[in-house]
PDB file of C-alpha atoms in Angstrom:
ATOM      1  CA  MET A   1      61.102  95.587  79.273  1.00 83.00           C
ATOM      2  CA  THR A   2      64.084  97.808  79.618  1.00 84.00           C
ATOM      3  CA  ARG A   3      64.162 100.915  81.691  1.00 86.00           C
ATOM      4  CA  GLU A   4      65.519 102.689  78.307  1.00 87.00           C
ATOM      5  CA  GLY A   5      62.160 101.382  76.792  1.00 88.00           C
ATOM      6  CA  TYR A   6      59.914 102.035  79.557  1.00 91.00           C
ATOM      7  CA  ASP A   7      61.317 105.365  79.712  1.00 92.00           C
ATOM      8  CA  ALA A   8      60.690 106.464  76.174  1.00 92.00           C
ATOM      9  CA  LEU A   9      56.835 105.025  76.442  1.00 95.00           C
ATOM     10  CA  ARG A  10      56.359 107.413  79.521  1.00 96.00           C
ATOM     11  CA  GLU A  11      57.980 110.246  77.589  1.00 96.00           C
ATOM     12  CA  GLU A  12      56.113 109.417  74.430  1.00 96.00           C
ATOM     13  CA  GLU A  13      52.802 109.550  76.287  1.00 97.00           C
ATOM     14  CA  THR A  14      53.685 112.680  78.058  1.00 97.00           C
ATOM     15  CA  ALA A  15      54.492 114.479  74.544  1.00 97.00           C
ATOM     16  CA  LEU A  16      51.111 113.062  72.956  1.00 98.00           C
ATOM     17  CA  TRP A  17      49.032 114.811  75.815  1.00 97.00           C
ATOM     18  CA  LYS A  18      51.165 118.125  74.973  1.00 97.00           C
ATOM     19  CA  LYS A  19      50.876 117.807  71.249  1.00 97.00           C
ATOM     20  CA  ARG A  20      46.922 116.882  71.560  1.00 97.00           C
ATOM     21  CA  ARG A  21      46.365 120.099  73.286  1.00 97.00           C
ATOM     22  CA  ARG A  22      47.815 122.210  70.948  1.00 96.00           C
ATOM     23  CA  VAL A  23      45.727 119.824  68.288  1.00 95.00           C
ATOM     24  CA  VAL A  24      42.627 120.536  70.030  1.00 96.00           C
ATOM     25  CA  LYS A  25      43.094 124.346  69.924  1.00 95.00           C
ATOM     26  CA  ILE A  26      43.971 124.362  66.046  1.00 93.00           C
ATOM     27  CA  LEU A  27      40.705 122.260  65.519  1.00 93.00           C
ATOM     28  CA  ALA A  28      38.536 124.475  67.697  1.00 92.00           C
ATOM     29  CA  ALA A  29      39.301 127.447  65.628  1.00 91.00           C
ATOM     30  CA  ALA A  30      39.131 125.393  62.427  1.00 89.00           C
ATOM     31  CA  ALA A  31      35.720 124.194  63.459  1.00 88.00           C
ATOM     32  CA  ALA A  32      34.682 128.020  64.278  1.00 89.00           C
ATOM     33  CA  GLU A  33      35.235 128.820  60.602  1.00 84.00           C
ATOM     34  CA  GLY A  34      31.881 127.553  59.662  1.00 79.00           C
ATOM     35  CA  ASP A  35      31.092 124.613  56.981  1.00 80.00           C
ATOM     36  CA  ARG A  36      33.051 121.559  58.777  1.00 81.00           C
ATOM     37  CA  SER A  37      32.768 119.104  55.616  1.00 80.00           C
ATOM     38  CA  GLU A  38      34.819 121.242  53.285  1.00 82.00           C
ATOM     39  CA  ASN A  39      36.952 122.471  55.752  1.00 86.00           C
ATOM     40  CA  ALA A  40      40.384 120.412  54.953  1.00 89.00           C
ATOM     41  CA  GLU A  41      41.860 122.113  58.228  1.00 89.00           C
ATOM     42  CA  TYR A  42      39.219 120.531  60.496  1.00 91.00           C
ATOM     43  CA  ILE A  43      39.163 117.061  58.545  1.00 91.00           C
ATOM     44  CA  TYR A  44      43.053 116.696  58.856  1.00 93.00           C
ATOM     45  CA  ARG A  45      42.916 117.631  62.463  1.00 92.00           C
ATOM     46  CA  LYS A  46      40.076 115.109  63.708  1.00 94.00           C
ATOM     47  CA  LYS A  47      41.681 112.808  61.579  1.00 96.00           C
ATOM     48  CA  GLN A  48      45.014 113.452  63.622  1.00 96.00           C
ATOM     49  CA  LEU A  49      42.956 113.769  66.860  1.00 96.00           C
ATOM     50  CA  ARG A  50      41.603 110.212  66.622  1.00 97.00           C
ATOM     51  CA  GLU A  51      45.008 109.077  65.808  1.00 97.00           C
ATOM     52  CA  MET A  52      46.871 110.543  68.787  1.00 97.00           C
ATOM     53  CA  ASP A  53      43.947 109.403  70.880  1.00 97.00           C
ATOM     54  CA  ARG A  54      44.226 105.686  70.133  1.00 98.00           C
ATOM     55  CA  ARG A  55      47.885 106.099  70.820  1.00 97.00           C
ATOM     56  CA  ILE A  56      47.383 107.720  74.295  1.00 97.00           C
ATOM     57  CA  ARG A  57      44.556 104.753  75.287  1.00 97.00           C
ATOM     58  CA  TYR A  58      47.141 102.088  74.052  1.00 96.00           C
ATOM     59  CA  LEU A  59      49.812 103.289  76.284  1.00 96.00           C
ATOM     60  CA  GLN A  60      47.697 104.036  79.253  1.00 96.00           C
ATOM     61  CA  LYS A  61      46.587 100.740  79.364  1.00 96.00           C
ATOM     62  CA  ARG A  62      50.157  98.974  77.993  1.00 94.00           C
ATOM     63  CA  ILE A  63      52.304 100.922  80.730  1.00 93.00           C
ATOM     64  CA  PRO A  64      50.838  99.709  83.941  1.00 93.00           C
ATOM     65  CA  GLU A  65      51.442  96.269  82.576  1.00 92.00           C
ATOM     66  CA  LEU A  66      55.049  96.356  81.968  1.00 89.00           C
ATOM     67  CA  LYS A  67      58.013  94.711  84.097  1.00 84.00           C
ATOM     68  CA  ARG A  68      60.968  96.788  84.004  1.00 84.00           C
ATOM     69  CA  ILE A  69      64.123  95.197  83.724  1.00 79.00           C
ATOM     70  CA  GLU A  70      66.507  96.971  86.851  1.00 76.00           C
ATOM     71  CA  GLY A  71      69.896  94.918  86.293  1.00 72.00           C
ATOM     72  CA  PRO A  72      71.351  92.353  84.931  1.00 70.00           C
ATOM     73  CA  PRO A  73      70.136  88.716  85.248  1.00 69.00           C
ATOM     74  CA  HIS A  74      71.520  86.395  87.788  1.00 76.00           C
ATOM     75  CA  ASN A  75      71.963  83.391  85.465  1.00 75.00           C
ATOM     76  CA  THR A  76      74.074  84.457  82.888  1.00 72.00           C
ATOM     77  CA  GLU A  77      73.873  81.003  80.937  1.00 77.00           C
ATOM     78  CA  GLN A  78      70.134  82.197  79.900  1.00 77.00           C
ATOM     79  CA  VAL A  79      69.499  85.214  77.938  1.00 77.00           C
ATOM     80  CA  PHE A  80      66.710  87.823  79.305  1.00 78.00           C
ATOM     81  CA  PHE A  81      64.627  90.550  78.253  1.00 76.00           C
ATOM     82  CA  GLY A  82      67.279  93.563  78.155  1.00 78.00           C
ATOM     83  CA  ALA A  83      70.554  91.188  77.644  1.00 80.00           C
ATOM     84  CA  TRP A  84      73.132  91.884  75.180  1.00 82.00           C
ATOM     85  CA  VAL A  85      73.865  88.806  73.124  1.00 85.00           C
ATOM     86  CA  THR A  86      77.166  88.978  70.890  1.00 89.00           C
ATOM     87  CA  LEU A  87      77.073  85.977  68.135  1.00 91.00           C
ATOM     88  CA  GLU A  88      80.113  84.763  65.990  1.00 91.00           C
ATOM     89  CA  ASP A  89      79.652  83.128  62.785  1.00 90.00           C
ATOM     90  CA  GLU A  90      82.338  80.604  61.212  1.00 91.00           C
ATOM     91  CA  LYS A  91      84.205  83.688  59.993  1.00 91.00           C
ATOM     92  CA  GLY A  92      84.931  85.297  63.449  1.00 90.00           C
ATOM     93  CA  GLU A  93      82.831  87.978  62.471  1.00 93.00           C
ATOM     94  CA  GLU A  94      80.589  89.414  65.512  1.00 94.00           C
ATOM     95  CA  VAL A  95      77.195  90.990  65.818  1.00 94.00           C
ATOM     96  CA  THR A  96      75.780  92.176  68.625  1.00 93.00           C
ATOM     97  CA  TYR A  97      71.996  92.361  69.240  1.00 89.00           C
ATOM     98  CA  ARG A  98      69.854  93.444  72.611  1.00 85.00           C
ATOM     99  CA  ILE A  99      66.916  91.144  73.423  1.00 85.00           C
ATOM    100  CA  VAL A 100      63.940  93.699  73.524  1.00 84.00           C
ATOM    101  CA  GLY A 101      60.249  93.002  73.803  1.00 80.00           C
ATOM    102  CA  ALA A 102      57.315  94.024  71.009  1.00 82.00           C
ATOM    103  CA  ASP A 103      57.225  97.552  72.666  1.00 83.00           C
ATOM    104  CA  GLU A 104      61.011  98.599  72.343  1.00 83.00           C
ATOM    105  CA  PHE A 105      62.226  97.114  68.908  1.00 73.00           C
TER     106      PHE A 105
END
């Protein structure tokens, strides 16, 4: 994984925890209003909290398993994660891609 991708996942996890605290406060206020079965705010915030918790759990399991690429590869004849690859078609037009893992695309 590229350093940028790794840092983006760490930032996402931090932002989710901050947002989660706000959602929990709103959820508590909605729950205090009474009948939860007809309380749209309560139902929506519970769903939002479930989705956030699912993503946080995924990131907590995934981030420690990731291997960051810290520099260019030693062998420039092969393509590795984090590499920029430029392709040229028959017309001479070039297209540049960056090879990244599933967590970055």
